[in-house]
Short mmCIF file of C-alpha atoms and ligand atoms in Angstrom, two decimals:
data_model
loop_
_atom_site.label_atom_id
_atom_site.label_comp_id
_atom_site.label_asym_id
_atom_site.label_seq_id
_atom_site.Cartn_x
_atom_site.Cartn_y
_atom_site.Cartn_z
CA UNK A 1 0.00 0.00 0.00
CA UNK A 2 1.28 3.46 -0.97
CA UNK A 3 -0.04 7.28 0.56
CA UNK A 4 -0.14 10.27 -2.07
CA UNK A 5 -0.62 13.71 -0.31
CA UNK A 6 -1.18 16.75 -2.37
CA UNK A 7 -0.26 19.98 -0.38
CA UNK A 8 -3.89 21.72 -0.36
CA UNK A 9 -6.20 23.23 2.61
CA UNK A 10 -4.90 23.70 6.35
CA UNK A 11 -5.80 21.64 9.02
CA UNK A 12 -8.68 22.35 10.66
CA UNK A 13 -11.51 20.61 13.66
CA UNK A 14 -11.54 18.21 16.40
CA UNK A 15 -10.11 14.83 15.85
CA UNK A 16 -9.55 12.09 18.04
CA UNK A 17 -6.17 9.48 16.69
CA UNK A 18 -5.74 5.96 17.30
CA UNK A 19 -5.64 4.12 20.96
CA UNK A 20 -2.60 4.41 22.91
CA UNK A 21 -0.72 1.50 21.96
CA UNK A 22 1.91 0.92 25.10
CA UNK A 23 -1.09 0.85 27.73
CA UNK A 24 -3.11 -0.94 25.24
CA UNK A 25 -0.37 -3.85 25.33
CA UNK A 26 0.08 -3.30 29.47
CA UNK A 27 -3.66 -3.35 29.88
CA UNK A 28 -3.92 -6.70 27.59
CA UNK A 29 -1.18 -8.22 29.75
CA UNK A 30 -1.94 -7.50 33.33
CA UNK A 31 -5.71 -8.12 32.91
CA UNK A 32 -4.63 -11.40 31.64
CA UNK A 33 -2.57 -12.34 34.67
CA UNK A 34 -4.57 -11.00 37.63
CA UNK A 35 -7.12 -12.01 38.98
CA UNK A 36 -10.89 -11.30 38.38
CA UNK A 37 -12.32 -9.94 35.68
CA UNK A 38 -10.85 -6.42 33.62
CA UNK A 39 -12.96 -4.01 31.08
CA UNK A 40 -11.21 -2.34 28.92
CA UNK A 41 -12.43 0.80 26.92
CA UNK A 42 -11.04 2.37 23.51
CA UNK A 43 -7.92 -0.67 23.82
CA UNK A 44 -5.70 -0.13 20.31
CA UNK A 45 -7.10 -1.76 17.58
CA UNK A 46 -3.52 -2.00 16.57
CA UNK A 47 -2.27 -5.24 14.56
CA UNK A 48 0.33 -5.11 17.39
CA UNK A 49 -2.15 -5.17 20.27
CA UNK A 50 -4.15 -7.63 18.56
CA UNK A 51 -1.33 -10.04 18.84
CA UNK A 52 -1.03 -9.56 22.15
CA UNK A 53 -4.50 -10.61 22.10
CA UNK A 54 -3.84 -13.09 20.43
CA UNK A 55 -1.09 -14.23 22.60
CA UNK A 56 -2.86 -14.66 25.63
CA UNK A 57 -5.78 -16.38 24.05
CA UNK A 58 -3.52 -19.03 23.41
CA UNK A 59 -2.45 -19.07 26.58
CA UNK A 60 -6.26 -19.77 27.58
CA UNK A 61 -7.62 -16.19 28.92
CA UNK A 62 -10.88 -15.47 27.75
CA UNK A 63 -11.08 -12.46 26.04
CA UNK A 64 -14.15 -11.28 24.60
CA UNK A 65 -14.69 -8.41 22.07
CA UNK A 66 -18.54 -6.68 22.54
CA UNK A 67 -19.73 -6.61 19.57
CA UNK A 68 -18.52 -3.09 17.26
CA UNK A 69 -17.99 -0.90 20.52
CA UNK A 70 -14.44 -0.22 21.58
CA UNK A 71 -14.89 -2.52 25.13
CA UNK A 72 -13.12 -5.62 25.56
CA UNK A 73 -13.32 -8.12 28.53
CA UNK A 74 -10.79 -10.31 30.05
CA UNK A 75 -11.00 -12.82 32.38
CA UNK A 76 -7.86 -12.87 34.24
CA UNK A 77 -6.57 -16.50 34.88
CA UNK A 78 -3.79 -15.45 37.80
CA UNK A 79 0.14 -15.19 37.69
CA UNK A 80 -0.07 -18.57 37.60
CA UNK A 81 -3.10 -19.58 35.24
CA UNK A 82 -1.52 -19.55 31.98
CA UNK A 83 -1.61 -22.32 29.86
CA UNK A 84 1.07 -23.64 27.31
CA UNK A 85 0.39 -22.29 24.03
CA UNK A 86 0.03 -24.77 21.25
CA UNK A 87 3.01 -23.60 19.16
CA UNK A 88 4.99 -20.73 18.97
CA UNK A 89 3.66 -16.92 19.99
CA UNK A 90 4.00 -14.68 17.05
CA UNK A 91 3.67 -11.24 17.83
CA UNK A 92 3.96 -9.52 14.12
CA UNK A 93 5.85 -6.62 14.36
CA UNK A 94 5.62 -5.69 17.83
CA UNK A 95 8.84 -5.22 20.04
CA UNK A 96 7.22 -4.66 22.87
CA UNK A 97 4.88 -7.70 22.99
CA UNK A 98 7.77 -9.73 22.71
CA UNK A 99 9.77 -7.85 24.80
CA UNK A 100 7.30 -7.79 27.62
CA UNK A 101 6.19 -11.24 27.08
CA UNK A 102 9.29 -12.89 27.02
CA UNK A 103 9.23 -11.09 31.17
CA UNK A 104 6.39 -13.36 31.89
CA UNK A 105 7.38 -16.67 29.47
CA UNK A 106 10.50 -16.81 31.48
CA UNK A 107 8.31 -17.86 34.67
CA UNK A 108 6.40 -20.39 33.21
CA UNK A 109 6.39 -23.90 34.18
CA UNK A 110 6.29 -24.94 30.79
CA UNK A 111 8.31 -23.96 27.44
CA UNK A 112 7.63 -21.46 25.10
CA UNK A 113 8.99 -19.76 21.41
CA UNK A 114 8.87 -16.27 20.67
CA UNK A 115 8.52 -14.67 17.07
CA UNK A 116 7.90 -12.14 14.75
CA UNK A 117 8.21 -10.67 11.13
CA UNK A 118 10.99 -9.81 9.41
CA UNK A 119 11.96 -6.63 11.26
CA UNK A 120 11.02 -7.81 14.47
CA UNK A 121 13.16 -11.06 14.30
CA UNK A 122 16.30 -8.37 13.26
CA UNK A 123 15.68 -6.59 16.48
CA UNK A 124 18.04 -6.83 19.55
CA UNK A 125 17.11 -8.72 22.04
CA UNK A 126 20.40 -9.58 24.50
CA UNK A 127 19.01 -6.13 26.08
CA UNK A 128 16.49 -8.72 27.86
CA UNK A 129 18.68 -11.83 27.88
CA UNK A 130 21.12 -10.65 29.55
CA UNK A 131 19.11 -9.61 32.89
CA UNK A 132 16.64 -12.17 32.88
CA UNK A 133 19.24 -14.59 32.81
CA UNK A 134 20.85 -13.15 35.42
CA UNK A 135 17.42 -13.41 37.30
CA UNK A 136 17.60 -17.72 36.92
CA UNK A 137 15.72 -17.30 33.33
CA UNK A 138 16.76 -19.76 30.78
CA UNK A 139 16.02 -17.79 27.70
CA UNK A 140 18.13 -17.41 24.89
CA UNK A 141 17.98 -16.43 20.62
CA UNK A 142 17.42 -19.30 18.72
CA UNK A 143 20.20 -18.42 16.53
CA UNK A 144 22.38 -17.02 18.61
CA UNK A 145 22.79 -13.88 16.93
CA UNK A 146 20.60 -12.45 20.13
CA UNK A 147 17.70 -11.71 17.87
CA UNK A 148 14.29 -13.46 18.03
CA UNK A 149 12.96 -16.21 17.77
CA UNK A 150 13.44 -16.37 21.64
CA UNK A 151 13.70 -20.09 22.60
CA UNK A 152 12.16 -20.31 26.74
CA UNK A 153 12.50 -23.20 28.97
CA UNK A 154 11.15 -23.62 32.45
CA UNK A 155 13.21 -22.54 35.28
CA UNK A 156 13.33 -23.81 38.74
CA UNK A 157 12.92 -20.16 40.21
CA UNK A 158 13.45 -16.54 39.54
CA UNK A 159 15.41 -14.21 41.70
CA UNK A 160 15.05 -10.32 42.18
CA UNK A 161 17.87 -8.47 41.34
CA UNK A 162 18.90 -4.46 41.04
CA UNK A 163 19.18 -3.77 37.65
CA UNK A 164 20.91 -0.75 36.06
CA UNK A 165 19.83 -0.55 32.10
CA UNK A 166 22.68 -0.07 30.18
CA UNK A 167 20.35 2.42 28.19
CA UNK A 168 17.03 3.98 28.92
CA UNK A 169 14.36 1.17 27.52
CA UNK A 170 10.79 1.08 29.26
CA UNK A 171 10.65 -2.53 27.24
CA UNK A 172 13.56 -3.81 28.96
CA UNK A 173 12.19 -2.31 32.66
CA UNK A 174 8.49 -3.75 31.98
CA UNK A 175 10.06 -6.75 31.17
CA UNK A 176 12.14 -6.78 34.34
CA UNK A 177 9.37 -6.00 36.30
CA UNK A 178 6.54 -8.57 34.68
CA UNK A 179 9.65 -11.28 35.50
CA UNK A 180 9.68 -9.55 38.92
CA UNK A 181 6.21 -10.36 40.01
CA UNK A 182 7.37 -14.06 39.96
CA UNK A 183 10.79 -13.65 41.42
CA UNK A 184 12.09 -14.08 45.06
CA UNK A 185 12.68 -11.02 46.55
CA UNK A 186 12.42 -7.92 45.35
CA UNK A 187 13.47 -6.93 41.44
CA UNK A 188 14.31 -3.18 40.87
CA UNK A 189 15.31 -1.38 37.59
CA UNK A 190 17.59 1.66 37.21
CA UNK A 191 17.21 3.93 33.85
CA UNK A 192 20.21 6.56 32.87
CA UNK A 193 16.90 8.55 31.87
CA UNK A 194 13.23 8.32 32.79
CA UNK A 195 11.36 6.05 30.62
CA UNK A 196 7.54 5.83 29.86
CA UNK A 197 6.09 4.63 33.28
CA UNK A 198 2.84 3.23 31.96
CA UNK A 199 3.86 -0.43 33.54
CA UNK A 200 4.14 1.05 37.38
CA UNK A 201 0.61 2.76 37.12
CA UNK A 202 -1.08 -0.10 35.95
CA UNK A 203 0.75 -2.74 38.31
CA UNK A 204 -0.65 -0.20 41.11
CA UNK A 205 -4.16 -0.17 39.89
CA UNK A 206 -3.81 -4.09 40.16
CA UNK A 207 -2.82 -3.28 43.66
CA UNK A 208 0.47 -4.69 43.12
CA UNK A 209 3.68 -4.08 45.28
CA UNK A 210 5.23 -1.79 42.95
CA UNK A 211 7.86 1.15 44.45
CA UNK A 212 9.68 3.98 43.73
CA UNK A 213 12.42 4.96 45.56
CA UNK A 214 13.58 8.75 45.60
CA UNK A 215 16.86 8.84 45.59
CA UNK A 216 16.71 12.21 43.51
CA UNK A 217 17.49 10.85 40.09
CA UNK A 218 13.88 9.97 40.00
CA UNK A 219 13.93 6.69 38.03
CA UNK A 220 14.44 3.41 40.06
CA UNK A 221 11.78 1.29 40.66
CA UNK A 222 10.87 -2.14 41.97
CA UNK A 223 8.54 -4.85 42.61
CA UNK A 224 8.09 -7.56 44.72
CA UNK A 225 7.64 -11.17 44.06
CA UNK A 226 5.39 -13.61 45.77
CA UNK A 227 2.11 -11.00 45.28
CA UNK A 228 -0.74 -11.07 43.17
CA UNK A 229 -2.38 -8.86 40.81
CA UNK A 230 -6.09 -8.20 41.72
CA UNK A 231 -8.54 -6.63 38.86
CA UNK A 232 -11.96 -7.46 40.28
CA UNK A 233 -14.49 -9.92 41.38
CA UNK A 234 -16.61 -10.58 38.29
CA UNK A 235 -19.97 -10.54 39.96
CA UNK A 236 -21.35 -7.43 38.54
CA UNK A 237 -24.84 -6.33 39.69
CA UNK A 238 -26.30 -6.30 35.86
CA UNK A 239 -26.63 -2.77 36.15
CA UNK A 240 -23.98 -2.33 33.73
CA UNK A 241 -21.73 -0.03 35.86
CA UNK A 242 -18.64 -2.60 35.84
CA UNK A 243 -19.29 -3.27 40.05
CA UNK A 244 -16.93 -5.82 40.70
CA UNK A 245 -14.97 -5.57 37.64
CA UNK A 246 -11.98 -3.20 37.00
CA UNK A 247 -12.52 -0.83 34.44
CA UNK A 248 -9.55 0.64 32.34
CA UNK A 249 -10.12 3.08 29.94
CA UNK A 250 -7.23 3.82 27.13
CA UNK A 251 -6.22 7.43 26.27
CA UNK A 252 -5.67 8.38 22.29
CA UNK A 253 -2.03 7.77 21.60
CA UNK A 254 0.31 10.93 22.14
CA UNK A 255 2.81 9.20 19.76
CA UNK A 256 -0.09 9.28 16.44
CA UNK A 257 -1.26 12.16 18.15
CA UNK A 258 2.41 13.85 17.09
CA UNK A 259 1.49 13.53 13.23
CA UNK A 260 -1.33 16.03 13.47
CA UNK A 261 0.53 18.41 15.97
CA UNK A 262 3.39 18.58 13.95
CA UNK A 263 0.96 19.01 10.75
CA UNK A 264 -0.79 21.91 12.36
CA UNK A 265 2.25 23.71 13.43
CA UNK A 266 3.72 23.64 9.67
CA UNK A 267 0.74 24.04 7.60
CA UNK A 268 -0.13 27.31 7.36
CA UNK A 269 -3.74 28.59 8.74
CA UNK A 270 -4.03 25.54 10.40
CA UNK A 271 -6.09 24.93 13.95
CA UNK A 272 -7.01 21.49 15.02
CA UNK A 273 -8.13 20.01 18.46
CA UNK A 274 -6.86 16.69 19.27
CA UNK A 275 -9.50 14.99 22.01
CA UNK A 276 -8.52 12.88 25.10
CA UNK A 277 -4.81 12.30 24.23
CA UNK A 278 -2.15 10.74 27.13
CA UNK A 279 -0.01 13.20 28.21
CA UNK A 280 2.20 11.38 30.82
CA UNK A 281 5.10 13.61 31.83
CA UNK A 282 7.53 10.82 30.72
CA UNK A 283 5.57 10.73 26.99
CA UNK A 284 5.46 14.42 26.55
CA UNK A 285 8.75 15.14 25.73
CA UNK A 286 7.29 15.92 21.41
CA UNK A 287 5.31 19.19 23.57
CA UNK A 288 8.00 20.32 25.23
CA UNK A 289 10.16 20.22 22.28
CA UNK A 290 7.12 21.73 20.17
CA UNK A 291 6.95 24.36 22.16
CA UNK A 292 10.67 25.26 22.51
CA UNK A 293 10.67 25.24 18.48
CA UNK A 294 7.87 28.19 18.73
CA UNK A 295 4.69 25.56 18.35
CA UNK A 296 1.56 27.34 19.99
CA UNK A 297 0.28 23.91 21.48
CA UNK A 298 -2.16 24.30 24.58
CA UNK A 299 -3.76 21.63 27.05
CA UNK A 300 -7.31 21.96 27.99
CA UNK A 301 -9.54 19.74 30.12
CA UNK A 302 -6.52 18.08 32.02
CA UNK A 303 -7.71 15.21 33.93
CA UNK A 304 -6.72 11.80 35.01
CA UNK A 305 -7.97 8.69 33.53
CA UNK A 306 -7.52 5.40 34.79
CA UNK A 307 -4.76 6.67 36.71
CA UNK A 308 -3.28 8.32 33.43
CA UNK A 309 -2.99 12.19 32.38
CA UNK A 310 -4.99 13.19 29.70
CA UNK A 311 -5.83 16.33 27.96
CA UNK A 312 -7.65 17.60 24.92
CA UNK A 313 -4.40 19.34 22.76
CA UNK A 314 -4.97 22.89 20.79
CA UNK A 315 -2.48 22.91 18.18
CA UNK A 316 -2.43 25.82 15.60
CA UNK A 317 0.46 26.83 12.63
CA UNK A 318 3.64 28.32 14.23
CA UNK A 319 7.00 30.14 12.75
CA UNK A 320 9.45 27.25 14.09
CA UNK A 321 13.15 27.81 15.08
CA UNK A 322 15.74 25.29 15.27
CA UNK A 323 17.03 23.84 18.54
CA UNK A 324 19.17 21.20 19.95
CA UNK A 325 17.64 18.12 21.25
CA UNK A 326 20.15 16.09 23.95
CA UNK A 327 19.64 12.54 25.37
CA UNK A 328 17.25 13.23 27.96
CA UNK A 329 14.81 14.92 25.82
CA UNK A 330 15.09 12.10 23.40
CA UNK A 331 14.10 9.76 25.83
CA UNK A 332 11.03 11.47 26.46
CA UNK A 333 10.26 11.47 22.43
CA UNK A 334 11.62 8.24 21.70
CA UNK A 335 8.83 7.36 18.94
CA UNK A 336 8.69 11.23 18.05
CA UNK A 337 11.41 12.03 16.32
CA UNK A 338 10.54 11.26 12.84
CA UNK A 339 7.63 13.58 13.51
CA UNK A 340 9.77 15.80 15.03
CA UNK A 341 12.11 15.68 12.14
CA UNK A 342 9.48 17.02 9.82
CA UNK A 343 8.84 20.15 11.68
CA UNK A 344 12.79 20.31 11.91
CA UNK A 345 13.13 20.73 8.22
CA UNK A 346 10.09 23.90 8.43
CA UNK A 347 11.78 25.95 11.52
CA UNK A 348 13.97 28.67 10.65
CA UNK A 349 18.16 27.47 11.40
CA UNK A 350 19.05 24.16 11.91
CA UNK A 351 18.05 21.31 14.34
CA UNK A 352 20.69 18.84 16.34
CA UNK A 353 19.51 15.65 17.58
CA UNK A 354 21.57 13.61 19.96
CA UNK A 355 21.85 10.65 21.75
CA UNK A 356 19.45 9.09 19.53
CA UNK A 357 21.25 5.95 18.80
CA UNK A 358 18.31 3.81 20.17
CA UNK A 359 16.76 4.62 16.60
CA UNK A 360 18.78 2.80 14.73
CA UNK A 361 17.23 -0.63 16.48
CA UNK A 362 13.29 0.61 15.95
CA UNK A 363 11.20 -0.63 13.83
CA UNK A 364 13.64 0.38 11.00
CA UNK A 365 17.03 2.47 11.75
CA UNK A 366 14.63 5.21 12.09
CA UNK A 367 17.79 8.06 11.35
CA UNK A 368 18.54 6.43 8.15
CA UNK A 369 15.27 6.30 7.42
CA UNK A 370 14.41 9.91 8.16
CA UNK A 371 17.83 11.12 6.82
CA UNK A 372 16.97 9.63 2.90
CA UNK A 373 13.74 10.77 3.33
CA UNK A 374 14.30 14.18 4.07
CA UNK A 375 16.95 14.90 1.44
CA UNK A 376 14.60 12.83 -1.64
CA UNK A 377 11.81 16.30 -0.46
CA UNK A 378 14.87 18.27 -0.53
CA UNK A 379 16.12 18.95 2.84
CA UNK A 380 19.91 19.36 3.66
CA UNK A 381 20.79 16.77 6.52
CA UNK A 382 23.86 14.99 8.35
CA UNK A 383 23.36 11.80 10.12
CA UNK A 384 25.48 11.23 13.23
CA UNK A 385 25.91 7.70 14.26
CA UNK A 386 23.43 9.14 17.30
CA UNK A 387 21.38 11.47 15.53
CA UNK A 388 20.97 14.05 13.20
CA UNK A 389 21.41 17.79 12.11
CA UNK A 390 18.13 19.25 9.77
CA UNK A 391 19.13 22.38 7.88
CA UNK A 392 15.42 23.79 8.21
CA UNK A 393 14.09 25.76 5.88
CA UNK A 394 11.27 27.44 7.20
CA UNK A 395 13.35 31.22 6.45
CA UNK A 396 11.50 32.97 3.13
CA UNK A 397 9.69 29.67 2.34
CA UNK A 398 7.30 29.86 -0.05
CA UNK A 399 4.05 27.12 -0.13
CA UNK A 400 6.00 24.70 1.75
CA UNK A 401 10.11 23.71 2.72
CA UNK A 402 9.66 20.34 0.79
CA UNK A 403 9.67 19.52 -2.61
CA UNK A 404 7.33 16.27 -4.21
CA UNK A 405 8.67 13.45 -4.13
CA UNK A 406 8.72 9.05 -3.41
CA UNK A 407 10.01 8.33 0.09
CA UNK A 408 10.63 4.47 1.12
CA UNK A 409 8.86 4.01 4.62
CA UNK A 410 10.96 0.44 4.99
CA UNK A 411 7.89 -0.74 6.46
CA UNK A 412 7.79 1.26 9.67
CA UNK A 413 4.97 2.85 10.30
CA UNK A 414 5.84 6.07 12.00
CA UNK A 415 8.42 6.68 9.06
CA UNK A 416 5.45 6.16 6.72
CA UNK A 417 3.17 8.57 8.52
CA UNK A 418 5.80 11.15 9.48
CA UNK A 419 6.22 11.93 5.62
CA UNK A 420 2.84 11.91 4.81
CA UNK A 421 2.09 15.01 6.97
CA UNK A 422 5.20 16.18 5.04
CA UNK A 423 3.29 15.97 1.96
CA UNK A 424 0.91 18.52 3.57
CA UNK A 425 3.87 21.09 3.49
CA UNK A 426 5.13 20.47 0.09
CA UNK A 427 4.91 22.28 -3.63
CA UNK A 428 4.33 19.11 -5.03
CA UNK A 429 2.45 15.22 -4.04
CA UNK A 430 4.57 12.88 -1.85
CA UNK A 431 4.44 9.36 -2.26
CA UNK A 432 5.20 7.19 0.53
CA UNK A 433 5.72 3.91 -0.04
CA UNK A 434 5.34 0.35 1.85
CA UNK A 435 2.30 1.94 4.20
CA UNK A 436 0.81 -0.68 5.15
CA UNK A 437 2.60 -1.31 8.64
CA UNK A 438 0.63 1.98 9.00
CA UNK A 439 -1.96 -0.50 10.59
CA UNK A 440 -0.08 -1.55 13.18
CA UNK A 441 -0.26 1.60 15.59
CA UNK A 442 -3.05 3.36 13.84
CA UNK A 443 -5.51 1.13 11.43
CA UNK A 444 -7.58 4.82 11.04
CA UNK A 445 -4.53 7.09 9.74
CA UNK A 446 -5.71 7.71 6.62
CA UNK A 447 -9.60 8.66 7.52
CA UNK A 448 -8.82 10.56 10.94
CA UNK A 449 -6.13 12.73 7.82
CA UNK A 450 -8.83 13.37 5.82
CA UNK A 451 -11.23 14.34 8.46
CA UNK A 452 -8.86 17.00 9.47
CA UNK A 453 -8.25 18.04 5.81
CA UNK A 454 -5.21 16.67 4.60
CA UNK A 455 -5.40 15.27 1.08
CA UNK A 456 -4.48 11.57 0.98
CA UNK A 457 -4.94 8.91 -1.30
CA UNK A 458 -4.43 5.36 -0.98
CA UNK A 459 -2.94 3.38 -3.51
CA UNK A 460 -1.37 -0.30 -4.63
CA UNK A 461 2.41 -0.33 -4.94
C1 S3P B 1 7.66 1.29 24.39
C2 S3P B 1 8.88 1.78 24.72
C3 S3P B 1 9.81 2.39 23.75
C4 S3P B 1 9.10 2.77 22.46
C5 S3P B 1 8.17 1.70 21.98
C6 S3P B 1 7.12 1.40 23.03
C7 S3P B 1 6.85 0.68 25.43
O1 S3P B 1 10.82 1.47 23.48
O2 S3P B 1 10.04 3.07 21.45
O3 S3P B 1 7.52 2.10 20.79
O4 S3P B 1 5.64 0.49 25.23
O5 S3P B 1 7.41 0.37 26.49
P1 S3P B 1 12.12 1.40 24.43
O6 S3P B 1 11.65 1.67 25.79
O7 S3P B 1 12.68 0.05 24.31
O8 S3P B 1 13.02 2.48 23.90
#
């Protein structure tokens, strides 16, 4: 599948983008492993959540779909109700299914395989190895090249340990932590920089023993084993209120939501309203960058949903400067940079990235990617092993900083959607190619596009 946008009308309405997919995933695992009985509202309808699904179906939780409405129900079989699969789990393109999964497979009386596509089984995975198996875990690559498929056999026990992560990764912490709840002891994780902390809020709504421990560097937690994880009782009282039953409900997805906010900012006349988005403090690092560029972004209606900040986002066309973005910041927009790179390229003076190196091992090397895209719509860019430098060219622009042109997405969906919002700021049609991955973060890209006025088409390759 291939995306043509024309450059045409600005941006304009209220829109709401796809599910957030990392909570999607977390709510998907833990309902499946406490117990009692876990609604979930507006969960991703993501290919990558749906193998998660998927996953834990064969594993034997129920997991029922109401008909056409966004609510799913799980009944939770326990940490220790799973059942062994009948072959091996194949979670698509998702790294953090596997990644996350493999934390629970490890604790399983019983063996288990772990797969994926193409990119997936290319992605690192001695990140997880390496710990677990410190932990008693007898996991290892099936090839040895410390990429999946990620061969699992039983082990006697599990033992906490302190981890530090060699590099920030929420996978690798979840991971840790999931592995945790079935350890001896207690398990706790270190990050060089905070990390998305959508696993700790949801293993405290399960009322597990999750902690955080102030030392001032803000990002060590921990867990202990030898708990459980309680959702709710399943009675109900047929009122339809969810008594007895946890109820989680999903914000929209900060990371799709960056697409439009980036759109809005670049396109000129543009003013869009982007409803119930996540805006966890360790997400939000894309509106704090934004903003620093010159974006004129504003949060309305804050509130707190299912123990998660949300907010309905004002986003409206900007002049943009260029700025440097260090490590830290990075780690707060790990899945945002591509987007980010876009409005890069319209600011005014260039843009530094660094200590971006984790994008190499995404769902594509995600700096190569958005370093030959860029320069096929014109742009002048370097690429640093751990980042990159956009020569912007928002100064005297006329229509739009990028040219037309055919950009590869390599499959990865926020490469593919990144440069379609591009196409919105061009003088002539973009083509993206290999879209279809599009589907696996946000199957609605394309309509939710059009409803806020960009002109895309959909085409074979
Ligand atoms: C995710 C964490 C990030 C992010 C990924 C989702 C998660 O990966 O890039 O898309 O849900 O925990 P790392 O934490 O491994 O960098």
């Amino acid at each position: 599948m291939r995306l043509t946008v024309t450059p045409g009308a600005p941006l304009r309405g209220a829109i709401r983008v796809a599910a957030d997919k990392s909570i999607s995933h977390r709510a998907v695992i833990f309902a499946s492993i406490a117990a009692g009985v876990t609604r979930l509202r507006n969960l991703s309808r993501g290919a990558d959540v749906r193998a998660t699904v998927e996953a834990f179906r064969a594993m034997g939780v129920r997991i029922d779909e109401a008909g056409g409405d966004a609510e799913v129900k799980i009944r939770g079989v326990g940490l220790h109700g799973l059942r062994q699969p009948p072959g091996a789990i194949d979670l698509g393109n998702s790294g953090t299914a596997l990644r996350l999964l493999a934390g629970v497979l490890c604790a399983q009386p019983w063996p288990s395989k772990l797969t994926g596509d193409e990119s997936l089984n290319a992605r690192p995975m001695a990140r997880i190895i390496a710990p677990l198996t410190q932990m008693g875990a007898r996991i290892a690559s099936e090839s040895g090249d410390g990429c999946p498929p990620l061969v699992i056999a039983p082990a006697p026990r599990l033992r906490g340990i302190d981890y530090a992560l060699p590099v920030p990764s929420a996978q690798v912490k979840s991971a840790l932590l999931l592995a945790g709840l079935y350890a001896d002891g207690a398990t706790t994780v270190t990050a060089p920089a905070a990390t998305r902390d959508h696993t700790e809020r949801m293993l405290a709504a399960f009322g597990a023993p999750v902690f955080a421990d102030g030392d001032g560097d803000g990002d060590r937690v921990g867990v202990r084993g030898g708990g459980e994880l309680r959702a709710g009782d399943g009675a109900g009282d047929g009122d339809g209120d969810g008594d007895g039953e946890l109820v989680l409900e999903v914000p929209a997805d900060l990371s799709a939501a960056a697409f439009f906010l980036v759109a809005a900012t670049v396109i000129d006349g543009s003013e869009i309203q982007l409803r119930g988005v996540g805006v966890n403090p360790t997400r939000s690092g894309i509106l704090s960058i934004l903003r620093r560029m010159g974006a004129g972004l504003e949060l309305r209606a804050e509130r707190v949903v299912s123990g998660e900040p949300v907010a309905d986002i004002h986003a409206r066309a900007a002049k943009l400067r260029g700025i440097d973005i260090g490590a830290d910041e990075v780690a707060l927009a790990i899945d945002e940079i591509p987007a980010l790179a876009v409005a890069a390229a319209c600011a005014e003076g260039s843009t530094t990235i660094r200590g971006a190196a984790e994008l190499r091992v995404k769902e594509s090397d995600r700096l190569s990617a958005v370093a030959a895209g860029l320069t096929a719509l014109g742009i002048a860019v370097e690429e640093h092993p751990d980042g990159l430098t956009i020569h912007g060219r928002g100064e005297g622009r006329g229509r739009g900083p990028f040219r037309g042109g055919i950009i590869d997405s390599r499959g990865d969906h926020r490469i593919a959607m990144a440069f379609a919002v591009a196409g919105g700021a061009a003088t002539g049609a973009v083509t993206v190619r290999d879209c279809a991955n599009i589907g696996t973060s946000f199957p609605g890209f394309c309509q939710t596009a059009r409803a806020a006025g960009l002109a895309v088409q959909v085409g074979d390759e």
